[in-house]
CSV table of C-alpha atoms in Angstrom, one decimal:
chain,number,residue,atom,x,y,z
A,230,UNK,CA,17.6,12.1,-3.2
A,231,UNK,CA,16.0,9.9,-0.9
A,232,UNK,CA,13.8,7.1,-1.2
A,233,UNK,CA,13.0,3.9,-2.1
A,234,UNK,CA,14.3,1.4,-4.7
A,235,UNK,CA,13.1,-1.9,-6.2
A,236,UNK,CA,15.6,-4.0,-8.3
A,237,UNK,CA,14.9,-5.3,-10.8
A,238,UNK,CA,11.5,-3.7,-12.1
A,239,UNK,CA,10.8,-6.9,-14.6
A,240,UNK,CA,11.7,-10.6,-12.8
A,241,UNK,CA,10.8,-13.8,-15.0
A,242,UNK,CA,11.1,-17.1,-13.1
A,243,UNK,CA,10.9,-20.5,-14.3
A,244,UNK,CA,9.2,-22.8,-12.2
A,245,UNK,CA,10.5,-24.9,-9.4
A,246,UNK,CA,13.4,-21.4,-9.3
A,247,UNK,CA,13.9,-19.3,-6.1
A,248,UNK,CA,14.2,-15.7,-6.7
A,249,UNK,CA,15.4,-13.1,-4.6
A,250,UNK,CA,13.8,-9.0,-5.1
A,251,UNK,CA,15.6,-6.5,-3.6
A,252,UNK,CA,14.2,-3.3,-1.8
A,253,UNK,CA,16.7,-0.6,-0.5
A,254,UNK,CA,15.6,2.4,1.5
A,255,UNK,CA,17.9,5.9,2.5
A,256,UNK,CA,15.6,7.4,4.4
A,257,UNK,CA,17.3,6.1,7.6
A,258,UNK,CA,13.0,4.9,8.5
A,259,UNK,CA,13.0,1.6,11.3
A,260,UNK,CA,9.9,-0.4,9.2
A,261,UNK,CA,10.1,-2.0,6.1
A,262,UNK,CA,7.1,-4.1,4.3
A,263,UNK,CA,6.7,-6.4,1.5
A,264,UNK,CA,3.1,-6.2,-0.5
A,265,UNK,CA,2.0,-8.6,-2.5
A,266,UNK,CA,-0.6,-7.3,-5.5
A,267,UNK,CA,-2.8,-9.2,-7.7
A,268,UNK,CA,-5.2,-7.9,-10.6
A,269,UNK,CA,-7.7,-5.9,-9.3
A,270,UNK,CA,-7.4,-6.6,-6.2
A,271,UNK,CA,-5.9,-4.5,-3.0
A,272,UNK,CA,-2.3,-5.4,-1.1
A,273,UNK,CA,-1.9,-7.7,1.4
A,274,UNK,CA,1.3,-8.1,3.6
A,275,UNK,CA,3.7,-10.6,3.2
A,276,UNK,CA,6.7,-9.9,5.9
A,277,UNK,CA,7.3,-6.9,7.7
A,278,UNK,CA,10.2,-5.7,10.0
A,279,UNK,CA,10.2,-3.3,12.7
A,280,UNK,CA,14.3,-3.3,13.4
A,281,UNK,CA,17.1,-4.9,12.0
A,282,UNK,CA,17.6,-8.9,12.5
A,283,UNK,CA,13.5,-9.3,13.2
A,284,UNK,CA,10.7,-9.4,10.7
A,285,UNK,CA,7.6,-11.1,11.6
A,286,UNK,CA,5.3,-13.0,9.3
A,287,UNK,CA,2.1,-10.8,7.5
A,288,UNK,CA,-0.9,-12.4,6.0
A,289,UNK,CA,0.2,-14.1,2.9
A,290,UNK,CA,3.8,-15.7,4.3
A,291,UNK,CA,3.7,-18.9,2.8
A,292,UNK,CA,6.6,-19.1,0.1
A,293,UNK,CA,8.1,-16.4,1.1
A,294,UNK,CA,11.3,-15.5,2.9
A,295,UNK,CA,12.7,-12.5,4.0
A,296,UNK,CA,15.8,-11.0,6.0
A,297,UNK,CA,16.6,-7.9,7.3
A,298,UNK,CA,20.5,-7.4,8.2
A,299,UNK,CA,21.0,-4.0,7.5
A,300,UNK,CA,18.6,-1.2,8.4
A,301,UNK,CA,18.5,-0.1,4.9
A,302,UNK,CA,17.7,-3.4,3.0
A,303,UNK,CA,14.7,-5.6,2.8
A,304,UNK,CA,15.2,-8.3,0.3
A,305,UNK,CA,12.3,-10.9,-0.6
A,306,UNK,CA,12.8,-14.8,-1.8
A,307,UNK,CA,10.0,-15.9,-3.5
A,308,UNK,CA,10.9,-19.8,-3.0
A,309,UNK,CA,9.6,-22.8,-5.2
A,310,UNK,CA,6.6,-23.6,-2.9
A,311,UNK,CA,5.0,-20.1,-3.7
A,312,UNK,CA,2.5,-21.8,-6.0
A,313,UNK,CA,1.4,-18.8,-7.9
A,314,UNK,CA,3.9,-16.4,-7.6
A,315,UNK,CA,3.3,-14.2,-10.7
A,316,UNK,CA,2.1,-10.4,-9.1
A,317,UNK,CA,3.3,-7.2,-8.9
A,318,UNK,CA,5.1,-7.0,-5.5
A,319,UNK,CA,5.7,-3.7,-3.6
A,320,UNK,CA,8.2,-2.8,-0.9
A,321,UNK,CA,7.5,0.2,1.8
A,322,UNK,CA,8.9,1.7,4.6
A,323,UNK,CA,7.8,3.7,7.5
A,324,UNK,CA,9.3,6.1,10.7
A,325,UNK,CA,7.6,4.1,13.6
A,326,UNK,CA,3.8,5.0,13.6
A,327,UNK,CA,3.5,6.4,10.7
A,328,UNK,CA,2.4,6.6,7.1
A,329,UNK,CA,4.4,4.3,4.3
A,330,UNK,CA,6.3,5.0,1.7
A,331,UNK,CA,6.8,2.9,-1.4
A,332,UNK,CA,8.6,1.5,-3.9
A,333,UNK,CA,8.0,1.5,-7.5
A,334,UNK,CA,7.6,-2.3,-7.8
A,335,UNK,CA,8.4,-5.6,-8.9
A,336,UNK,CA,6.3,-7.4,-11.3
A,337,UNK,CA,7.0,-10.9,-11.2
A,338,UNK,CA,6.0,-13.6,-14.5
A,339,UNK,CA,6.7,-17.4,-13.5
A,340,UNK,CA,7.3,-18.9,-16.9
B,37,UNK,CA,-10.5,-7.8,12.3
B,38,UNK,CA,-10.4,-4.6,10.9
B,39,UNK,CA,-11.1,-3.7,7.7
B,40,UNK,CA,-11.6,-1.4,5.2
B,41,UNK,CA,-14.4,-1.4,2.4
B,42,UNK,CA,-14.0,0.9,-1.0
B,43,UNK,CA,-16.5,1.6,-3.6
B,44,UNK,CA,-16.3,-1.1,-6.5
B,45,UNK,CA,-14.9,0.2,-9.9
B,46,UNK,CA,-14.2,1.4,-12.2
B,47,UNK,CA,-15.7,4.9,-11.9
B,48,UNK,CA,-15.8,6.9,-15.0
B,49,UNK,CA,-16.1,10.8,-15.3
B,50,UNK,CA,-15.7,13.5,-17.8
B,51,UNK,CA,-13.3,16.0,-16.9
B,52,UNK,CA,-14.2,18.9,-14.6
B,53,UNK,CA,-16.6,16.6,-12.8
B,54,UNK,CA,-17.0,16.4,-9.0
B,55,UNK,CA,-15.8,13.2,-7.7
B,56,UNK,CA,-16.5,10.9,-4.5
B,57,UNK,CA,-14.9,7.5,-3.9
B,58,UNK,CA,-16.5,5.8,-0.5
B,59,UNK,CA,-14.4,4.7,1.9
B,60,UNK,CA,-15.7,2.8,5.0
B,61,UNK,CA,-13.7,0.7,7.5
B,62,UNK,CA,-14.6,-1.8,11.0
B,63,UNK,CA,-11.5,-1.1,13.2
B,64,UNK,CA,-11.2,-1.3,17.1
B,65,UNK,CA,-10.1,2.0,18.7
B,66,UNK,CA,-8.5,5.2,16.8
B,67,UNK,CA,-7.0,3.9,13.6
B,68,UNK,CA,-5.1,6.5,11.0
B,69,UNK,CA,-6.6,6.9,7.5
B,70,UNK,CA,-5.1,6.9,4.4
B,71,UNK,CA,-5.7,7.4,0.8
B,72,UNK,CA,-2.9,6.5,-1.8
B,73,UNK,CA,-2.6,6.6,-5.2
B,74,UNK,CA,-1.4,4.2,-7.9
B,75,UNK,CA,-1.1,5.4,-11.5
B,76,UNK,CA,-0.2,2.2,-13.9
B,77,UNK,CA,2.8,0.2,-13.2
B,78,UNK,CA,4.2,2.1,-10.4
B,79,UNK,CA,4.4,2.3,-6.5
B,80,UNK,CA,1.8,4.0,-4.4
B,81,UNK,CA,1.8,7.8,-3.4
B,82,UNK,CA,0.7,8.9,-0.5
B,83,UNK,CA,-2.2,11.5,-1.7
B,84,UNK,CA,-3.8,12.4,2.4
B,85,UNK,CA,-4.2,11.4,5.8
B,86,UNK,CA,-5.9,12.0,9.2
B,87,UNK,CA,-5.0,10.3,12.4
B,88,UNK,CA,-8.0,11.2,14.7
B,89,UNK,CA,-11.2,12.1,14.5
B,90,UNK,CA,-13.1,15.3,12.5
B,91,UNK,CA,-9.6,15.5,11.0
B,92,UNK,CA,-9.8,16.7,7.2
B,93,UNK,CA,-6.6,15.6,5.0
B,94,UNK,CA,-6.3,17.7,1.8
B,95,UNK,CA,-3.8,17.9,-1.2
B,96,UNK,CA,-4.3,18.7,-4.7
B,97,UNK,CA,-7.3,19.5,-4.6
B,98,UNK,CA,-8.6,15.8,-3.2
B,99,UNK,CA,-10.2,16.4,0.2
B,100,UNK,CA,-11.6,13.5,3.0
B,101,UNK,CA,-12.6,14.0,6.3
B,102,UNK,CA,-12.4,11.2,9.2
B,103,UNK,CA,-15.7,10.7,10.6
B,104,UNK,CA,-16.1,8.3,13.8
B,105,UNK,CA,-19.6,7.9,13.8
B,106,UNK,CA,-19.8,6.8,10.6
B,107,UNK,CA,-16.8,4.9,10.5
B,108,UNK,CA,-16.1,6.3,6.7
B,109,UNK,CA,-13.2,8.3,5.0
B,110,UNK,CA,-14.7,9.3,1.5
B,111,UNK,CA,-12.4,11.5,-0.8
B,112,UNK,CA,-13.5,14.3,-2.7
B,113,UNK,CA,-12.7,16.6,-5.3
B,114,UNK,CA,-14.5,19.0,-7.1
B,115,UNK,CA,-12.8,19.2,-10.3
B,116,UNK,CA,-11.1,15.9,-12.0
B,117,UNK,CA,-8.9,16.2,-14.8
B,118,UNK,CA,-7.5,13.9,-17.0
B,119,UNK,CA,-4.4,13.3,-15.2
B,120,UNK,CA,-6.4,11.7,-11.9
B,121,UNK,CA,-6.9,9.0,-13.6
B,122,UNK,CA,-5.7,6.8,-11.6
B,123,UNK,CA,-6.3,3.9,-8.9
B,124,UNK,CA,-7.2,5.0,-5.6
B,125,UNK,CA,-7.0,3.0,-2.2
B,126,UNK,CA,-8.1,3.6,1.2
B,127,UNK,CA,-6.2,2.5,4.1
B,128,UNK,CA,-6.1,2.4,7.8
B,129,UNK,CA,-3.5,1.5,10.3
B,130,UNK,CA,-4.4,-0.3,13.1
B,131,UNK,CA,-4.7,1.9,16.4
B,132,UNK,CA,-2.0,-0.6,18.4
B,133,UNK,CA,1.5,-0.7,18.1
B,134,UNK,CA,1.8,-4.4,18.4
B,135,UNK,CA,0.0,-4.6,14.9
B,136,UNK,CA,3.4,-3.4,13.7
B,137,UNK,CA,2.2,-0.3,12.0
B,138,UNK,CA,1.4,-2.0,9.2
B,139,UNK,CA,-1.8,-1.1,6.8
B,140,UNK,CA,-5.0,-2.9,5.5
B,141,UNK,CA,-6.4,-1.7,2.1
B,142,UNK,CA,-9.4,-1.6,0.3
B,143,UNK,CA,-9.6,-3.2,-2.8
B,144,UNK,CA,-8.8,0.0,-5.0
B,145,UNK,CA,-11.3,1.9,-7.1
B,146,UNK,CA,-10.1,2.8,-10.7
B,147,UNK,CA,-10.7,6.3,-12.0
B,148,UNK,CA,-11.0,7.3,-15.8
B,149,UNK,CA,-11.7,10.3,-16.6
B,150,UNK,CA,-12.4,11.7,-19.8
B,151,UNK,CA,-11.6,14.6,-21.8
């Protein structure tokens, strides 16, 4: 079947830890996104990639780091200098100009 | 910049009600429209779209219809059940490539319905 995984689907960090999400896609799609979502609130965009070996900074970047060295694979580092990293984070892909799919999600607790 | 703006929640309704969540946005241009789904602790679902104008998405039953002139993208449906409950977001994507096709949301607006 084809889709869109998120590994693993509970993450606990302890502070002053990098941690690394991964997002896997086999729906052969060129764009891949990371989403960041808080309580009650909407998503907003952390990194996203259009092809392989570029990814461009969304509106939240700070902390974050990303990499993109296979077409299929999008994974996120949530680095010690994310302050308040605890969230549930969402991965997506897209065929160029069109709608997203996503992932099931990450929830991330920083202990 | 553009943006999109969503009726506060949470909305509650008894089963078999008709529902409307508003959905407005600011956006330069011809942006697509979304509305996606989140039931708890998962991913979003894509529930309907539009990419131009008059367009009317539909899919299980949920209806909204993309109206320029009053920059709004409200979803319908005439009968909830139960099983909506849900949170619902509204979306748009930017009508330039450049912008990297990504989407801006609305906040969400939570549905319960009741039996």
């Amino acid at each position: 079947d084809g889709g869109i995984t998120q590994s693993p689907k509970y993450l606990f960090r302890k502070e002053g830890q990098n941690v690394t999400l991964s997002c896997e896609q086999n729906l052969n799609h060129d764009a891949m996104y990371w989403y960041r979502q808080d309580p009650g609130q909407g998503l907003r965009l952390i990194y996203y990639s259009q092809i392989v070996n570029d990814f461009q900074k969304g509106d939240i970047a700070e902390g974050y780091s990303v990499s993109r060295e296979k077409k299929e694979s999008f994974p996120l580092t949530v680095t010690s200098a994310q302050k308040n990293p605890t969230a549930f984070y969402l991965c997506a892909s897209s065929p160029q100009d069109n709608e997203q799919f996503f992932g099931p999600g990450t929830r991330l607790t920083v202990l | 910049g553009d943006s999109v703006t969503q009726m506060e929640g949470p909305v509650t309704l008894s089963e078999e009600a008709f529902l409307t969540i508003n959905c407005t946005y600011t956006a330069t241009g011809y942006p697509s429209l979304f509305w996606y789904v989140q039931y708890p602790g998962e991913g979003l679902q894509l529930l309907l779209k539009a990419t131009k104008a008059d367009d009317k998405g539909s899919n299980k039953g949920f209806e909204a219809t993309y109206r320029k002139e009053t920059t709004s993208f409200h979803l319908e449906k005439g009968s909830v059940q139960v099983s909506d409950s849900a949170v619902y977001f509204c979306a748009l994507r930017p009508t330039f490539y450049n912008q990297g096709g990504k989407l801006i949301f609305g906040q969400g607006t939570e549905l319960s319905v009741k039996p």
